[in-house]
Every structure is written in structure tokens, then in C-alpha cells.
Amino acid sequence: MIEINDTCAEDPPQADAFRMILIVFIGTIVCTIGIVLNSFLLLSFRRLDVFRSNLLYLFLLACLDILVELCFMLIFPASLVWDYFRVEFLYTCWHIYIKYVSTVGQVLIAASTLLIVAASFERYICSQRSSIQFSPQRRFLFISIVFTCALFMKGSVFFELELQSLPHCPPFQNLRLDLSEITRSESYKTIWMFWCRSIFNVFLPFFLLLVLNSLTISNLNKLHNNGFQSILVEQMPTLLRRNSEACAARRRKRDATRTLAALITIYLLTNTLNLLITIMEFINPDVLGSLGEGWTYKYLADLSSVLTISSTAFRLPVYFHCNRDIRTQIRDFARSCFIDQNEKKKLGKLTMPITASSTESVL
């Protein structure tokens, strides 16, 4: 925090009824649902060997999603709440932690996107031939590269934000979040903050996922047709067991591909608005700022954020629908949590009178 002796001025209001409904009400509900579902998903994975299979991507993605949803609630709804209801305590806390939470959130979002790209690349490689498999060591290497790239691309956000303190000013004017000195460099702002981040965090992942998803589905269809033809040719009884094992392996690969394809499709749909906004910022950023005195741009950015966070909140239904192994684990975990508990309660109610009567007979 840097103390400065500047003129006291309150920032213009950022919250209105529409933003309160969209971000605070809808956004908070979506994040809460996401935290519950992703936590449930993590607990369902406990019986699976996720560290030696491609389910590791989904496991890590669920962990990142929970953290991203927490960061979203700490950043966007919290800022609108203190601005709309004038909560001084929340105003002070938000300005103290925003630099750290914003950096963590940006790194986590970048890591989530790159993690989906890495999983899509592995699935594309494995879809070329049924015999290709990724070793756990290679998968851990890919994941390490993902987190390193995310930290490299978005870790500098921490040094781009600067909290300024104006102790002589009244509340709601005594703290100011501003860009730091390094962002005043035109080359840094234009080349790194805008061009590099927009290309490597928005455009490139979007089109990579689009291409890899299409190629993977095409390869899977070819493998399925070839496998079906080979089964028609091989009619010997001694090969029945081998064919059944091959069919099971193909079914698992098909489920994994369907899961990833659905995951990528949801990502592409929920990030299309963000892509369009970024393209408009490339072409003519002044147009966005002039629409509705800047409020239209804020509404579009808020809607883009809610759409993006919604993709992290509803991955469990996608996994449940597309992947049989995950569906089985989710059902088993739900049965152990809810059905077993109800049975224990019923058993307890039934055994209590029996115990009392038996005690009376003994006495």
C-alpha cells in the first residue's frame, strides 16, 4: 500500500439494479452450485486411480473450478455489494485483498483453459491409433507446463495493480486501486497486456480447441468403423474374449472422447461472447466505451463473466451424461451418502424399541 497526498474524489457508482441481479444474485447462485457440485465430484473421484489415468485432468479441473468460483465471489459480487449498499468494512477488505485474489483468479482461469487444451491434445493423439497411450510421467509433464505457462502469462497481474492510500480522505475515498508504474509503458501495455494475453489466453485456446475437437471426433469415427469391420472378419470363438476386451477399451476411449468433446463444446459456447468482445477491442475499442455511456460494455463484460463461470459450475452433469465410469462412481458415492444414511436412521428407529423391551425382560 502506497500513501499519496492527492485530491479526494469518490469513484463514480459502478453498481445498478441490473448488475446487482446479474452478478450478485445470479453469479453468486451459479458459483455456489458450482462449488457444491465440484466438491461432490472430487469426493466421487476418491475410489478412482485418477493420478494414473486421463481423469487427472478432470480432477485438477474440478479443483481449479472451486478456487475460480471462490475468487469470482470475492472479486465481483463483493465489489458491487459495498458500492451499492455502502458497506465500509467490505470496502476496506476488498481493497486490501483484491490485488492477491485477482492475480490468483487470473492464473487459475488461464490454467483451467490450458488444462482443457492439454487434455484435448492428449485425446487427439490417442485417437489416431487405438494402441497409443500416454504415460503418467508424460501427463505430469504436460500439466507442469500448463501451470508454468499460466503463471508466466498471468502472474504479472500482481505487479500491474497498485493500492493507494489517502489517509486524509473520508471513507469510500481513502483507498484507490490503480495501475502500477510498469503499465504506464506504452509498449508493455500494448504488446504484453493486450496483444500477447489476448492471443494466448483467448484466441489461440479457442481455435485450438475447435480444431482439436473436430479432428478427434473424425479420428474416433475412423477407428470405430475399422474396429467394426475387423470384428465382422474375425469369427473364431477363441477371439471372442479378446474382442470383448477390445470393445470395452474402445467404449472407455469413446466415453472419454465424448466427455472431452462436450466439455470443449460448453467452453466454446460460454466463451464466444468473450471472444467477440476481445475482437471488438482489437478493431475499435472506442465504440464499446461509447455505447450507453459505457454501461453497455459493462453489461456485456458482466454477462461474459457469468457465462464463463457457468461453464465451471455445471461440469458434473456433463461427466454424468457422457462417461459411464464417472457415472457409476457418482451414483455409488450418492448412494453411500444419502441412501445409507437414511437406512441407518431407519435402523436406529427400529432397534430402539427392541433394545428397551429386551432390557425390561432382563430386569
Coordinates of C-alpha atoms in Angstrom, one line a residue:
M1 CA 0.0 0.0 0.0
I2 CA 1.4 3.4 -1.0
E3 CA 0.3 6.6 0.8
I4 CA -0.2 9.5 -1.5
N5 CA -1.3 13.1 -1.0
D6 CA -3.8 13.5 -3.7
T7 CA -7.2 15.2 -4.1
C8 CA -10.1 13.3 -2.6
A9 CA -12.5 12.1 -5.1
E10 CA -15.0 9.3 -5.0
D11 CA -15.2 7.0 -7.9
P12 CA -18.5 7.1 -9.9
P13 CA -21.0 4.4 -8.9
Q14 CA -20.5 1.1 -10.6
A15 CA -23.5 -0.8 -9.3
D16 CA -27.1 -0.6 -10.6
A17 CA -30.1 -2.9 -10.3
F18 CA -29.2 -4.9 -13.5
R19 CA -25.6 -5.6 -12.4
M20 CA -26.8 -6.5 -8.9
I21 CA -29.2 -9.1 -10.3
L22 CA -26.8 -10.4 -12.9
I23 CA -23.5 -10.6 -10.8
V24 CA -24.6 -10.6 -7.2
F25 CA -27.7 -12.7 -7.4
I26 CA -27.3 -15.0 -10.4
G27 CA -23.5 -15.1 -10.3
T28 CA -23.4 -16.0 -6.6
I29 CA -26.0 -18.7 -7.1
V30 CA -24.1 -20.2 -10.0
C31 CA -20.8 -20.1 -8.0
T32 CA -22.5 -21.8 -5.0
I33 CA -23.9 -24.5 -7.2
G34 CA -20.5 -25.0 -8.8
I35 CA -18.7 -25.3 -5.5
V36 CA -21.2 -27.9 -4.3
L37 CA -21.1 -29.9 -7.5
N38 CA -17.4 -29.8 -8.0
S39 CA -16.8 -30.8 -4.3
F40 CA -19.2 -33.7 -4.8
L41 CA -17.3 -34.6 -8.0
L42 CA -13.9 -34.6 -6.1
L43 CA -15.3 -36.9 -3.4
S44 CA -16.7 -39.2 -6.1
F45 CA -13.2 -39.5 -7.6
R46 CA -11.7 -40.9 -4.4
R47 CA -12.1 -44.5 -5.5
L48 CA -10.7 -44.0 -8.9
D49 CA -7.0 -44.1 -9.7
V50 CA -7.0 -40.5 -11.1
F51 CA -3.3 -40.0 -10.9
R52 CA -2.5 -42.8 -13.4
S53 CA -5.3 -42.1 -15.9
N54 CA -6.5 -39.2 -18.0
L55 CA -9.1 -38.5 -15.3
L56 CA -6.3 -36.5 -13.7
Y57 CA -7.3 -33.6 -16.0
L58 CA -10.9 -33.7 -14.8
F59 CA -9.7 -34.0 -11.1
L60 CA -7.5 -30.9 -11.4
L61 CA -10.1 -29.1 -13.4
A62 CA -12.6 -29.6 -10.6
C63 CA -10.1 -28.3 -8.0
L64 CA -9.4 -25.2 -10.1
D65 CA -13.1 -24.6 -10.7
I66 CA -13.8 -24.4 -7.0
L67 CA -11.0 -21.9 -6.5
V68 CA -12.1 -19.8 -9.5
E69 CA -15.7 -19.7 -8.2
L70 CA -14.4 -18.5 -4.8
C71 CA -12.3 -15.8 -6.4
F72 CA -15.2 -14.7 -8.6
M73 CA -17.4 -14.2 -5.5
L74 CA -14.6 -12.3 -3.7
I75 CA -14.0 -10.0 -6.6
F76 CA -17.2 -9.1 -8.5
P77 CA -20.2 -9.6 -6.2
A78 CA -18.2 -8.2 -3.2
S79 CA -17.3 -5.0 -5.1
L80 CA -20.9 -4.4 -6.2
V81 CA -22.2 -5.0 -2.7
W82 CA -20.0 -2.5 -1.0
D83 CA -20.6 0.0 -3.8
Y84 CA -24.4 -0.4 -3.8
F85 CA -25.0 -0.7 -0.1
R86 CA -22.1 1.5 1.0
V87 CA -20.5 -1.1 3.4
E88 CA -17.3 0.5 4.6
F89 CA -15.9 -2.7 6.2
L90 CA -16.3 -4.6 3.0
Y91 CA -14.9 -1.7 1.0
T92 CA -11.7 -1.8 3.1
C93 CA -11.3 -5.5 3.0
W94 CA -11.9 -5.7 -0.8
H95 CA -9.2 -3.1 -1.5
I96 CA -6.7 -5.0 0.7
Y97 CA -7.2 -8.4 -0.8
I98 CA -8.1 -7.6 -4.4
K99 CA -4.6 -7.5 -5.7
Y100 CA -3.9 -11.0 -4.4
V101 CA -7.2 -12.6 -5.2
S102 CA -7.3 -11.0 -8.7
T103 CA -3.9 -12.4 -9.5
V104 CA -4.7 -15.9 -8.2
G105 CA -8.0 -15.9 -10.2
Q106 CA -6.4 -14.8 -13.4
V107 CA -3.7 -17.6 -13.1
L108 CA -6.3 -20.2 -12.3
I109 CA -8.6 -19.2 -15.2
A110 CA -5.6 -19.4 -17.6
A111 CA -4.5 -22.8 -16.1
S112 CA -8.1 -24.2 -16.5
T113 CA -8.2 -23.2 -20.1
L114 CA -4.7 -24.6 -20.9
L115 CA -5.6 -27.8 -19.0
I116 CA -8.6 -28.4 -21.3
V117 CA -6.3 -27.7 -24.3
A118 CA -3.7 -30.3 -22.9
A119 CA -6.4 -32.9 -22.3
S120 CA -7.8 -32.2 -25.8
F121 CA -4.3 -32.6 -27.3
E122 CA -3.8 -36.0 -25.5
R123 CA -7.1 -37.2 -26.6
Y124 CA -6.3 -36.2 -30.2
I125 CA -3.0 -38.1 -30.1
C126 CA -4.7 -41.2 -28.6
S127 CA -7.5 -41.1 -31.2
Q128 CA -5.0 -41.6 -34.1
R129 CA -4.4 -45.2 -33.2
S130 CA -6.0 -47.4 -30.5
S131 CA -2.7 -48.6 -29.3
I132 CA -1.3 -45.1 -28.4
Q133 CA -1.4 -44.4 -24.6
F134 CA 0.0 -41.5 -22.6
S135 CA 2.2 -42.5 -19.7
P136 CA 1.6 -40.8 -16.3
Q137 CA 5.0 -39.3 -16.4
R138 CA 4.3 -37.6 -19.7
R139 CA 0.9 -36.4 -18.4
F140 CA 2.5 -34.9 -15.3
L141 CA 5.0 -33.1 -17.6
F142 CA 2.2 -31.6 -19.7
I143 CA 0.4 -30.5 -16.5
S144 CA 3.6 -28.9 -15.2
I145 CA 4.0 -27.0 -18.5
V146 CA 0.4 -25.9 -18.2
F147 CA 0.8 -24.3 -14.8
T148 CA 4.1 -22.8 -15.7
C149 CA 2.6 -21.1 -18.8
A150 CA -0.4 -19.9 -16.8
L151 CA 1.8 -18.4 -14.1
F152 CA 4.1 -16.8 -16.7
M153 CA 1.1 -15.3 -18.7
K154 CA -1.0 -14.0 -15.7
G155 CA 1.4 -13.9 -12.7
S156 CA 2.5 -10.4 -13.7
V157 CA -1.0 -9.1 -12.9
F158 CA 0.2 -8.8 -9.3
F159 CA 2.8 -6.2 -10.3
E160 CA 0.3 -4.3 -12.5
L161 CA -2.0 -3.4 -9.7
E162 CA -1.2 -0.8 -7.0
L163 CA -3.2 0.1 -3.9
Q164 CA -3.0 3.7 -3.0
S165 CA -4.0 5.1 0.5
L166 CA -5.3 8.6 1.0
P167 CA -5.5 8.8 4.8
H168 CA -6.7 12.4 4.7
C169 CA -9.8 11.5 2.8
P170 CA -13.2 10.4 4.2
P171 CA -14.4 6.8 3.9
F172 CA -15.0 5.4 0.3
Q173 CA -12.4 7.9 -0.9
N174 CA -9.4 6.9 1.3
L175 CA -8.4 3.8 -0.8
R176 CA -7.8 3.7 -4.5
L177 CA -6.9 0.8 -6.8
D178 CA -4.8 1.9 -9.7
L179 CA -2.4 0.6 -12.3
S180 CA 1.2 0.5 -11.3
E181 CA 4.1 2.3 -12.9
I182 CA 5.1 -0.6 -15.3
T183 CA 1.7 -0.3 -17.0
R184 CA 2.4 3.3 -18.0
S185 CA 4.9 2.0 -20.5
E186 CA 3.0 2.0 -23.9
S187 CA 4.9 -0.9 -25.2
Y188 CA 4.2 -3.1 -22.1
K189 CA 0.5 -2.1 -22.1
T190 CA 0.0 -2.7 -25.8
I191 CA 2.3 -5.6 -26.6
W192 CA 2.1 -7.7 -23.4
M193 CA -1.1 -6.8 -21.6
F194 CA -3.3 -6.6 -24.7
W195 CA -1.8 -8.4 -27.7
C196 CA 0.0 -11.3 -26.0
R197 CA -2.6 -12.0 -23.4
S198 CA -5.5 -11.7 -25.9
I199 CA -3.8 -14.0 -28.4
F200 CA -2.5 -16.7 -26.0
N201 CA -5.4 -16.6 -23.5
V202 CA -8.4 -16.0 -25.8
F203 CA -7.9 -16.5 -29.5
L204 CA -5.3 -19.4 -29.5
P205 CA -7.1 -21.7 -27.0
F206 CA -10.4 -21.1 -28.6
F207 CA -9.3 -22.1 -32.1
L208 CA -7.0 -24.9 -30.9
L209 CA -9.9 -26.5 -29.0
L210 CA -12.2 -26.0 -32.0
V211 CA -9.7 -27.7 -34.4
L212 CA -8.6 -30.5 -32.0
N213 CA -12.1 -31.4 -31.1
S214 CA -13.1 -31.7 -34.8
L215 CA -10.0 -33.8 -35.6
T216 CA -10.5 -36.1 -32.6
I217 CA -14.1 -36.8 -33.5
S218 CA -13.1 -37.6 -37.0
N219 CA -10.3 -40.0 -35.9
L220 CA -12.7 -41.7 -33.5
N221 CA -15.2 -42.3 -36.2
K222 CA -12.5 -43.9 -38.4
L223 CA -11.3 -46.1 -35.6
H224 CA -14.8 -47.2 -34.8
N225 CA -15.5 -48.1 -38.4
N226 CA -12.2 -50.0 -38.7
G227 CA -12.8 -51.8 -35.4
F228 CA -16.4 -52.8 -36.5
Q229 CA -15.1 -54.2 -39.8
S230 CA -12.3 -56.2 -38.0
I231 CA -14.9 -57.7 -35.7
L232 CA -17.0 -58.8 -38.7
V233 CA -14.0 -60.5 -40.2
E234 CA -12.8 -62.3 -37.1
Q235 CA -15.4 -65.0 -36.3
M236 CA -13.2 -67.5 -34.4
P237 CA -14.5 -68.4 -30.9
T238 CA -11.1 -68.0 -29.4
L239 CA -11.1 -64.4 -30.2
L240 CA -14.4 -63.6 -28.5
R241 CA -12.8 -62.7 -25.2
R242 CA -10.2 -60.6 -26.9
N243 CA -12.9 -58.8 -28.9
S244 CA -15.0 -58.2 -25.8
E245 CA -11.9 -56.6 -24.1
A246 CA -11.2 -54.6 -27.2
C247 CA -14.8 -53.4 -27.2
A248 CA -14.6 -52.4 -23.6
A249 CA -11.4 -50.5 -24.2
R250 CA -13.0 -48.8 -27.2
R251 CA -16.0 -47.9 -25.1
R252 CA -13.9 -46.3 -22.4
K253 CA -12.0 -44.3 -25.1
R254 CA -15.3 -43.3 -26.7
D255 CA -16.7 -42.2 -23.3
A256 CA -13.5 -40.2 -22.6
T257 CA -13.7 -38.6 -26.1
R258 CA -17.4 -37.8 -25.7
T259 CA -16.8 -36.3 -22.2
L260 CA -14.0 -34.1 -23.5
A261 CA -16.0 -33.1 -26.7
A262 CA -18.9 -32.0 -24.5
L263 CA -16.5 -30.1 -22.2
I264 CA -14.9 -28.3 -25.1
T265 CA -18.3 -27.5 -26.7
I266 CA -19.5 -25.9 -23.5
Y267 CA -16.3 -23.9 -23.2
L268 CA -16.6 -22.7 -26.8
L269 CA -20.2 -21.7 -26.3
T270 CA -19.7 -19.9 -23.0
N271 CA -16.6 -18.1 -24.2
T272 CA -18.0 -16.9 -27.6
L273 CA -19.2 -13.6 -26.1
N274 CA -15.7 -13.0 -24.5
L275 CA -14.2 -13.7 -27.9
L276 CA -16.4 -11.2 -29.7
I277 CA -15.7 -8.5 -27.0
T278 CA -12.0 -9.1 -27.5
I279 CA -12.3 -8.8 -31.2
M280 CA -14.2 -5.5 -30.8
E281 CA -11.4 -4.3 -28.5
F282 CA -8.9 -5.2 -31.3
I283 CA -10.9 -3.4 -34.0
N284 CA -12.3 -0.3 -32.3
P285 CA -12.3 -0.1 -28.5
D286 CA -13.8 3.4 -28.5
V287 CA -17.1 2.0 -29.9
L288 CA -17.6 -0.2 -26.9
G289 CA -16.9 2.6 -24.4
S290 CA -19.3 5.0 -26.2
L291 CA -22.3 2.6 -26.2
G292 CA -24.7 3.7 -23.5
E293 CA -22.1 5.9 -21.8
G294 CA -20.0 2.8 -21.1
W295 CA -22.8 0.8 -19.3
T296 CA -23.4 -1.4 -22.3
Y297 CA -19.8 -2.5 -22.3
K298 CA -20.0 -3.2 -18.6
Y299 CA -23.2 -5.3 -19.0
L300 CA -21.6 -7.3 -21.8
A301 CA -18.5 -7.9 -19.8
D302 CA -20.6 -9.0 -16.8
L303 CA -22.7 -11.3 -18.9
S304 CA -19.4 -12.8 -20.4
S305 CA -18.1 -13.4 -16.8
V306 CA -21.3 -15.1 -15.7
L307 CA -21.3 -17.3 -18.8
T308 CA -17.6 -18.2 -18.3
I309 CA -18.2 -19.1 -14.6
S310 CA -21.3 -21.1 -15.5
S311 CA -19.1 -23.4 -17.6
T312 CA -17.1 -24.3 -14.5
A313 CA -20.3 -24.8 -12.4
F314 CA -22.0 -27.5 -14.5
R315 CA -19.3 -29.9 -15.5
L316 CA -20.6 -32.7 -13.3
P317 CA -23.9 -33.1 -15.3
V318 CA -21.7 -33.3 -18.4
Y319 CA -19.5 -36.0 -16.9
F320 CA -22.5 -37.9 -15.6
H321 CA -24.1 -38.0 -19.0
C322 CA -21.1 -38.8 -21.1
N323 CA -18.9 -41.1 -19.1
R324 CA -20.1 -44.4 -17.7
D325 CA -17.2 -44.9 -15.2
I326 CA -17.7 -41.5 -13.7
R327 CA -21.5 -42.0 -13.7
T328 CA -21.0 -45.2 -11.7
Q329 CA -18.8 -43.5 -9.2
I330 CA -21.1 -40.6 -8.7
R331 CA -24.1 -43.0 -8.2
D332 CA -22.1 -45.1 -5.7
F333 CA -21.0 -42.0 -3.8
A334 CA -24.5 -40.6 -3.7
R335 CA -25.8 -43.9 -2.5
S336 CA -23.3 -44.1 0.3
C337 CA -24.0 -40.5 1.3
F338 CA -27.8 -40.4 1.2
I339 CA -29.3 -43.8 1.0
D340 CA -27.0 -45.4 3.5
Q341 CA -27.6 -42.6 6.0
N342 CA -31.4 -43.0 5.6
E343 CA -31.1 -46.7 6.2
K344 CA -29.0 -46.1 9.3
K345 CA -31.7 -43.7 10.6
K346 CA -34.4 -46.2 9.9
L347 CA -32.4 -49.0 11.5
G348 CA -31.8 -46.8 14.6
K349 CA -35.6 -46.2 14.9
L350 CA -36.3 -49.9 14.6
T351 CA -33.7 -51.1 17.1
M352 CA -34.5 -48.6 19.9
P353 CA -37.8 -50.2 21.0
I354 CA -36.3 -53.7 20.7
T355 CA -33.5 -52.7 23.0
A356 CA -35.9 -51.3 25.5
S357 CA -38.1 -54.4 25.6
S358 CA -35.2 -56.7 25.9
T359 CA -33.9 -54.7 28.8
E360 CA -37.2 -54.9 30.5
S361 CA -37.4 -58.6 30.1
V362 CA -34.0 -59.0 31.7
L363 CA -34.9 -56.8 34.6

